[in-house]
Structure formats: C-alpha cells, structure tokens
mmCIF file of C-alpha atoms in Angstrom:
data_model
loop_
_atom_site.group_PDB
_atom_site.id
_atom_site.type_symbol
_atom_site.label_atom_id
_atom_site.label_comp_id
_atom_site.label_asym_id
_atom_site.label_seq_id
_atom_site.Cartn_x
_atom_site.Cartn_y
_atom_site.Cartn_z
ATOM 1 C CA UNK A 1 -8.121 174.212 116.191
ATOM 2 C CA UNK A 2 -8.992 176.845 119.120
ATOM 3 C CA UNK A 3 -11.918 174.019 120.233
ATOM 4 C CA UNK A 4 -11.995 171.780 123.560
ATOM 5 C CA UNK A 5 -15.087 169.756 123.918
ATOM 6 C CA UNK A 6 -16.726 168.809 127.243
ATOM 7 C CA UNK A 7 -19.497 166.240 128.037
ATOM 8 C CA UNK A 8 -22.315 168.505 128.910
ATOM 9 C CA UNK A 9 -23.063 166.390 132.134
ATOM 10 C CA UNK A 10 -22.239 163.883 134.524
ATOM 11 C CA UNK A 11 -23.836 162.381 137.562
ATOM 12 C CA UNK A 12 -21.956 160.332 140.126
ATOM 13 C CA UNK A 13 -22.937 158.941 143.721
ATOM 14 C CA UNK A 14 -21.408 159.832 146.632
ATOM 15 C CA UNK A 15 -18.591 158.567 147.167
ATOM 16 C CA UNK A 16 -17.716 157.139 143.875
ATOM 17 C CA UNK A 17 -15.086 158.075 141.156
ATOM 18 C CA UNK A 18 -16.235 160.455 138.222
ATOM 19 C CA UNK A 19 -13.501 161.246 135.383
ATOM 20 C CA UNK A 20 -14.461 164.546 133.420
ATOM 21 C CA UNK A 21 -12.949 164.335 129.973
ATOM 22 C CA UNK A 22 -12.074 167.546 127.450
ATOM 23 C CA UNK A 23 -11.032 166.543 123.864
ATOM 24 C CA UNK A 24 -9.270 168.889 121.721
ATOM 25 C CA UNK A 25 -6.352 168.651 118.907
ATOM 26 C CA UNK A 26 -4.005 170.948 121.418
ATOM 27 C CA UNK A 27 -4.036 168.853 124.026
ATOM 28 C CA UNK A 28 -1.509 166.919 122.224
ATOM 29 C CA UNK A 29 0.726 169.689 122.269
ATOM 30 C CA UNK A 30 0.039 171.610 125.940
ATOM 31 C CA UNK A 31 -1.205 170.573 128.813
ATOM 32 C CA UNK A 32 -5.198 171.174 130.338
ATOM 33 C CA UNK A 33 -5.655 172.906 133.551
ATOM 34 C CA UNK A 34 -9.150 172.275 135.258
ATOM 35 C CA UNK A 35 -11.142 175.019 137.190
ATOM 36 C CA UNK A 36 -14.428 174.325 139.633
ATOM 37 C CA UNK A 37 -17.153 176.826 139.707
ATOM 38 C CA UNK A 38 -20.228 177.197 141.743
ATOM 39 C CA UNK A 39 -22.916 178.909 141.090
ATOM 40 C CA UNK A 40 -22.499 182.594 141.210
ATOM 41 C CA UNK A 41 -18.638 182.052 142.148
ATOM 42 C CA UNK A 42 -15.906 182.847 140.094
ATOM 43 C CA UNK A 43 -13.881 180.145 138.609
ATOM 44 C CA UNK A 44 -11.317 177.890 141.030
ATOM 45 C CA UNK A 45 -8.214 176.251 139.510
ATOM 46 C CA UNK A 46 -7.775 172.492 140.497
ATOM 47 C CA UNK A 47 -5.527 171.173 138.395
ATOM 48 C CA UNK A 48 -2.655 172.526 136.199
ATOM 49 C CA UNK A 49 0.362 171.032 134.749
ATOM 50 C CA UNK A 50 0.738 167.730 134.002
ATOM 51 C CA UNK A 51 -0.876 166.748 137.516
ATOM 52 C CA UNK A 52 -0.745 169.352 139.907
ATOM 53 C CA UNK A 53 -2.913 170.860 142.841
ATOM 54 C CA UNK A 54 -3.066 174.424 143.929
ATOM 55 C CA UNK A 55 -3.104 174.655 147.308
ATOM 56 C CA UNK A 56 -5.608 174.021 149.556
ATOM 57 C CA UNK A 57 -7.435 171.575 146.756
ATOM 58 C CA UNK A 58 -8.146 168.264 148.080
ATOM 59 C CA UNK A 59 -6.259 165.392 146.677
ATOM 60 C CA UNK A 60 -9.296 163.610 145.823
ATOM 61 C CA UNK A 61 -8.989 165.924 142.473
ATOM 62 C CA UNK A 62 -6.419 164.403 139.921
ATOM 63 C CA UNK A 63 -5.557 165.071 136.531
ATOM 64 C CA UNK A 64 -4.222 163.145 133.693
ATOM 65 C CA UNK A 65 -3.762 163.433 129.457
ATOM 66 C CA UNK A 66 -3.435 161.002 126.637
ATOM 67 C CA UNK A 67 -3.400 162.081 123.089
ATOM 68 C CA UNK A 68 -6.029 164.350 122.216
ATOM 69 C CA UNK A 69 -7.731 164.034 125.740
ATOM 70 C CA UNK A 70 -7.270 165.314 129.110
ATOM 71 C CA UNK A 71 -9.094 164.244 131.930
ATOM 72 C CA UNK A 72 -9.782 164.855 135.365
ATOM 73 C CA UNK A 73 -10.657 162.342 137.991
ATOM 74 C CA UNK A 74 -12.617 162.936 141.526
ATOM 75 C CA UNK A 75 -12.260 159.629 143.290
ATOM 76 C CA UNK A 76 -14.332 159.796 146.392
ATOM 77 C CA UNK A 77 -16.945 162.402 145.202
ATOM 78 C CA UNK A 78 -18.629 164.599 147.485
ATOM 79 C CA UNK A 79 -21.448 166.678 148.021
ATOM 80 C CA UNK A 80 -19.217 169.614 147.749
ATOM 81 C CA UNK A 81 -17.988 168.801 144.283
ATOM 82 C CA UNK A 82 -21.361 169.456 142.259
ATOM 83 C CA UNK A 83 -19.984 172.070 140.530
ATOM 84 C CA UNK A 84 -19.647 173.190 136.803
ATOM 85 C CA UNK A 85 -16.276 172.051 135.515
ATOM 86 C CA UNK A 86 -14.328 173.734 132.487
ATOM 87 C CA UNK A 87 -10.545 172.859 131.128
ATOM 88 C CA UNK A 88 -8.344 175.547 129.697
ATOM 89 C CA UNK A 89 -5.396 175.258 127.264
ATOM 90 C CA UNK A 90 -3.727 176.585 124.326
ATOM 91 C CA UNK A 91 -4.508 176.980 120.860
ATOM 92 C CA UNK A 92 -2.123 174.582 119.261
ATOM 93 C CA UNK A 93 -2.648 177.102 115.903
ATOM 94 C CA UNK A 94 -0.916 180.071 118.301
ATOM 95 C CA UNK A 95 -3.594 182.083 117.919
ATOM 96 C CA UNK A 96 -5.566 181.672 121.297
ATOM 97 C CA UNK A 97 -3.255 182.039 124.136
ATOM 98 C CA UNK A 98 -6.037 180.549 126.444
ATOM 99 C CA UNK A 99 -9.462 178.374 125.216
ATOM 100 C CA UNK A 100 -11.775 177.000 127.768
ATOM 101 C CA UNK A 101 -13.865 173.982 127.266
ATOM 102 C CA UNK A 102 -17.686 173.773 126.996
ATOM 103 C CA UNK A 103 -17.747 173.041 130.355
ATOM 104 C CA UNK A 104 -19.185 169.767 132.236
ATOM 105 C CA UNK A 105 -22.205 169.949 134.965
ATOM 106 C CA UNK A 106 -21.216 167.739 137.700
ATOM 107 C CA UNK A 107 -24.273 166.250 139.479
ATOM 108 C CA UNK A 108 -23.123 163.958 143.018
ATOM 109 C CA UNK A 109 -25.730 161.720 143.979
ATOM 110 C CA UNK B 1 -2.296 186.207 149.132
ATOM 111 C CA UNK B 2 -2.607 187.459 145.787
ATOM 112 C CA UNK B 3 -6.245 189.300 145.184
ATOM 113 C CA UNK B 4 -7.719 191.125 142.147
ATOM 114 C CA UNK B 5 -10.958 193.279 142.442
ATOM 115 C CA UNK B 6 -12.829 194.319 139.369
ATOM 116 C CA UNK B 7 -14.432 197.769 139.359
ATOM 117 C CA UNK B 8 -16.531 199.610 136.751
ATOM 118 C CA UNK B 9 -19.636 200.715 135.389
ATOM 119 C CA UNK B 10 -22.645 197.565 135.428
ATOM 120 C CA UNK B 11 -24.786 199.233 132.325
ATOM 121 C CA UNK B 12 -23.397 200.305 129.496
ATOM 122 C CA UNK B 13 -25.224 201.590 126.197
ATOM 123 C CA UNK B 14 -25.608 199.599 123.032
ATOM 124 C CA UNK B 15 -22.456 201.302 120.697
ATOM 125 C CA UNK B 16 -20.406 202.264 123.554
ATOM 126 C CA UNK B 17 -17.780 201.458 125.246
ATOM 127 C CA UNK B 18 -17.253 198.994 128.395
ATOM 128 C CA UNK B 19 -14.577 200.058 130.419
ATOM 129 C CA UNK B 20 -13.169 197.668 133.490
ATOM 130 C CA UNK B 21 -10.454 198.296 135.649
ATOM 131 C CA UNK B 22 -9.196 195.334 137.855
ATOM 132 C CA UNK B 23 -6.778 196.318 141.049
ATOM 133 C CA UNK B 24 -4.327 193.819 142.265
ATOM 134 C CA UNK B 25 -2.925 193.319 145.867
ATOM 135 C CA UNK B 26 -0.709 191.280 147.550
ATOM 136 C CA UNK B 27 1.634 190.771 144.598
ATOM 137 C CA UNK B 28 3.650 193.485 142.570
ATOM 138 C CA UNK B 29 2.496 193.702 138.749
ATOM 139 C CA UNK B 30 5.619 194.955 138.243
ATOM 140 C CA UNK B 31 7.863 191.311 139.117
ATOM 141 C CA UNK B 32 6.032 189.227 136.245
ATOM 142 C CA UNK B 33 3.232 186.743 134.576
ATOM 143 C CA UNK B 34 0.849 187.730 132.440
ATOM 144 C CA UNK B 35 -2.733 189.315 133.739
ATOM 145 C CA UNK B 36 -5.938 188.459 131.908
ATOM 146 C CA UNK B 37 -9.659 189.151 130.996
ATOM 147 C CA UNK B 38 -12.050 186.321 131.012
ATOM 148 C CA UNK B 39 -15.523 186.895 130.592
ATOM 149 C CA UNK B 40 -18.701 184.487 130.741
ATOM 150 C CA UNK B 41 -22.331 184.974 129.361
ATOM 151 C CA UNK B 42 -25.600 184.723 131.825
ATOM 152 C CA UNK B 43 -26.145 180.860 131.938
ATOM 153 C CA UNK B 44 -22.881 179.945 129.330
ATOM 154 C CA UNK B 45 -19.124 179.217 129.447
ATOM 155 C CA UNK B 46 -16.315 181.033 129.654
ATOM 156 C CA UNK B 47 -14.528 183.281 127.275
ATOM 157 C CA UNK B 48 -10.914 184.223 127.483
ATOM 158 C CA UNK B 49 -10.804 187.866 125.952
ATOM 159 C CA UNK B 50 -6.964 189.040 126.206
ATOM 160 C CA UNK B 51 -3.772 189.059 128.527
ATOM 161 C CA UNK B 52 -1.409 191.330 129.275
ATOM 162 C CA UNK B 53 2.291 190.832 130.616
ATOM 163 C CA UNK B 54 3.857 193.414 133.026
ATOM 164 C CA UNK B 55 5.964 195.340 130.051
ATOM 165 C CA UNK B 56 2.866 195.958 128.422
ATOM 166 C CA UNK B 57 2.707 193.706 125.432
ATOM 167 C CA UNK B 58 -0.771 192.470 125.030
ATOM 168 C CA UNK B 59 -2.742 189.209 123.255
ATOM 169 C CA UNK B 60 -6.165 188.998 122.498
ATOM 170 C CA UNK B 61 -8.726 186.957 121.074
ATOM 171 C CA UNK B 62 -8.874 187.024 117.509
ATOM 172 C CA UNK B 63 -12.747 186.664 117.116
ATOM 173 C CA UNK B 64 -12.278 190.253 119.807
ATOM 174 C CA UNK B 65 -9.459 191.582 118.614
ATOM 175 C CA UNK B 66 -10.556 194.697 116.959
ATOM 176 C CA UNK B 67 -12.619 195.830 119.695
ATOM 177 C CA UNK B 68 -10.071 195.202 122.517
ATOM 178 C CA UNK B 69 -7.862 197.316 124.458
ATOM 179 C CA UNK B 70 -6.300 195.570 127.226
ATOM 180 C CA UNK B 71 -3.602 198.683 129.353
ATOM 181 C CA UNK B 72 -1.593 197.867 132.441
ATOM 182 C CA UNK B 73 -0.680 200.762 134.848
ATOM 183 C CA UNK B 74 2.301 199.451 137.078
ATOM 184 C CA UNK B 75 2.365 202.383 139.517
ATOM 185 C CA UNK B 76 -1.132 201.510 140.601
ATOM 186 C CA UNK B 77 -1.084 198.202 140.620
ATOM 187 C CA UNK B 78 -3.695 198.088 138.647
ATOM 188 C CA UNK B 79 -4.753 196.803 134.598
ATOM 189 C CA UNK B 80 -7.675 197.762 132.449
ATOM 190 C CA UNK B 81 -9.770 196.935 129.882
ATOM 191 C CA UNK B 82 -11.903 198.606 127.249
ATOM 192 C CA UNK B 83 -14.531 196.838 125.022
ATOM 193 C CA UNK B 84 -15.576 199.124 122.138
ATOM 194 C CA UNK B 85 -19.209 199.156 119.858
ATOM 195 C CA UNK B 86 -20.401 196.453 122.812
ATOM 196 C CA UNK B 87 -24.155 195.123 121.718
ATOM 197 C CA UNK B 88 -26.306 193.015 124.224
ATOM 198 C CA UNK B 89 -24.070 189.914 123.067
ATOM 199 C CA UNK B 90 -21.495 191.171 125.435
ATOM 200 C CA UNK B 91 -23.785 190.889 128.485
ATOM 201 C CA UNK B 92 -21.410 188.740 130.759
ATOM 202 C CA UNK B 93 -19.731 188.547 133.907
ATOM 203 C CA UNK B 94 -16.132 189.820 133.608
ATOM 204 C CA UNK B 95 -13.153 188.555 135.143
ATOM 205 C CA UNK B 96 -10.168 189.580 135.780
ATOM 206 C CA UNK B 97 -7.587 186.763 136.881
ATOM 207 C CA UNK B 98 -3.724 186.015 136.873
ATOM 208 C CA UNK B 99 -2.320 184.371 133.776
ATOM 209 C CA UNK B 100 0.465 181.507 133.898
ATOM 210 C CA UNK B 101 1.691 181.358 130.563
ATOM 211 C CA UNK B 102 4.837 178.892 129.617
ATOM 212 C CA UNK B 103 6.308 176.470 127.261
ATOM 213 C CA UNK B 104 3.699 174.152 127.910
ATOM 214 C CA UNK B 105 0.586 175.011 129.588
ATOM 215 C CA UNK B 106 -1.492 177.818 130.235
ATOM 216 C CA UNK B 107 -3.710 179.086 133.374
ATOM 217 C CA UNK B 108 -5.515 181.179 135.409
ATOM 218 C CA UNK B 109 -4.447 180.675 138.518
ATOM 219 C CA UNK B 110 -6.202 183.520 141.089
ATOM 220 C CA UNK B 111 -9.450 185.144 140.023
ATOM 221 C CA UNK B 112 -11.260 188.049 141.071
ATOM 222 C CA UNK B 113 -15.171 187.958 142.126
ATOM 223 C CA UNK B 114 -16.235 188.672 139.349
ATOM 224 C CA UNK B 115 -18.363 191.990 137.926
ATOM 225 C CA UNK B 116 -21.727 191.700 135.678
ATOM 226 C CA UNK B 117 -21.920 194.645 132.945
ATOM 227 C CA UNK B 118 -25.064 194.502 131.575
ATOM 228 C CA UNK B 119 -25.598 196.352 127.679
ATOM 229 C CA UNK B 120 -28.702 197.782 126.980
ATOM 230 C CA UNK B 121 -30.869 201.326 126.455
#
C-alpha cells in the first residue's frame, strides 16, 4: 500500500506534550521521517531515521515507530511549533520511492 | 550549506508542458544522493513526483509516470523537470529538494523555496 494516514488535527497547550501519529502498512518495513511546514514555507525535516534530528532542530522534537505506526512527539510545545506536520516513507510495494502522509494541523494553545 | 533554487515559467497553458529547472549550490551533484520533485496543491498535501540520482537513472510516481521527465545536467549543477498535457489539476507549488534514499528509510532532507506554476488560458 503507497498510503500513510495522518490525524487531520491536533491542539495542545503550551507547554504540554503532543504525539503526531502516521499509520501505514510500510512503516513496518522502513522507517518515517517527519517534516514541519509553515504557512507559505517550504517543508523542514525534523526527524529521520529511527530517531534522529537534523541540525539545528530542537530536541524537544522526537520520533519513534511500532508496527504499523510512527509517531512523533513534541514534549514542551511551543508557540513556534503550530505548524502543519507530514511523515514521509516508502512504499513497502516498491513502487513509490517516497509517500507523504495526509498531513496533521498542529494547533498550540 | 547545501541550497536548491527553483526557476521557471509561473503560467503555463492547459495541454502544455511545465518545465522547472532547480540549481543546486554548495554541494556537487556530481558526488551522490538522489535529487527530487515534490509538489503540493493550493491548500493540500504534498506529492512526491520523481527522483533522480547523479548517473542519471530516474523514478517516478506511477499515478505520473507517463507524463514525467525528470533530466540532471552535472556540469551545471543543475536538474530539471518537465510535466507534459498539464490541466488545472497540476496547479501546485513545486519543489525541488535533496533525496536520502537507503536500505531503510527515505527523505528529503534540504528543500528549495518553493515555485507556484499556475495552469490555465
């Protein structure tokens, strides 16, 4: 399947830990990365790997994966973060070398 | 510090053909990874359209396949793509970004700004 599905939205208060999930049959073959993207900004990578930061990302951004599900977690949201969120991976079928999620709306509080 | 620019034409007719070229600096296409196409509706997600790696051998999206031409032109640092027979559906932002591409993961990881190409009459 060439499909990763994303909560449509998600509202935390400042502060406070949010976890963003993306579900999707190749997650139990590859791992997700995770990109941030503000309005009328291109997309930023946060995550890739099995749990790693680009540099310059804070380390309040973390990711993590368990069978069909990868996640990532902002502990400590803050105003900053509202962003629009998306996960990328492979197709598991080899036909996609790259499918992005439906993409989560992060609201902070 | 590795930065792409996208450059090309922001209207293009119904039929034709959308043409994008995306220039690269502060890295050598030439030494590796894969470089890519992403593209993204007005108000929607993102699309991955193709990828190309630095000898030239090129993967697209199946659902774009037939109308994509993805070209990479080491001596100018530079890689293209052409969209043929667009329609207003391809409307978008394009992207052009750097593709990490192993065993077991996939990513983008530096982006250009971005360009909108806008199809209509």
């Amino acid at each position: 399947s060439s499909e990763l599905t994303q909560d449509p939205a998600v509202s935390v208060a400042l502060g406070q830990t949010v976890r963003i999930t993306c579900q999707g049959d190749s997650l139990r073959s590859y791992y997700a990365s995770w990109y941030q993207q503000k309005p009328g900004q291109a997309p930023v990578l946060v995550i890739y790997g099995k749990n790693n930061r680009p540099s310059g990302i804070p380390d309040r951004f973390s990711g993590s994966s368990s069978g069909n599900t990868a996640s990532l977690t902002i502990t400590g949201a803050q105003a900053e973060d509202e962003a629009d969120y998306y996960c990328n991976s492979r197709d598991s079928s080899g036909n996609h070398l790259a499918v992005f999620g439906t993409g989560t709306k992060v609201t902070v509080l | 510090q590795v930065q792409l620019q996208e450059s090309g034409p922001g209207l293009v007719k119904p039929s034709e053909t959308l043409s994008l070229t995306c220039a690269v600096s502060g890295y050598s296409i030439s030494s590796g990874y894969y470089w890519g196409w992403i593209r993204q509706p007005p108000g929607k997600g993102l699309e991955w359209i193709g990828s190309i790696y630095h000898s030239g051998s090129t993967y697209y999206n199946p659902s774009l396949k037939s109308r994509v031409t993805i070209s990479v032109d080491t001596s100018k640092n530079q890689f293209s793509l052409k969209l043929s027979s667009v329609t207003a559906a391809d409307t978008a932002v394009y992207y052009c970004a750097r593709h990490v591409l192993n065993s077991a993961a996939t990513y983008f990881d530096y982006w250009g700004q971005g360009t909108l190409v806008t199809v209509s009459s």
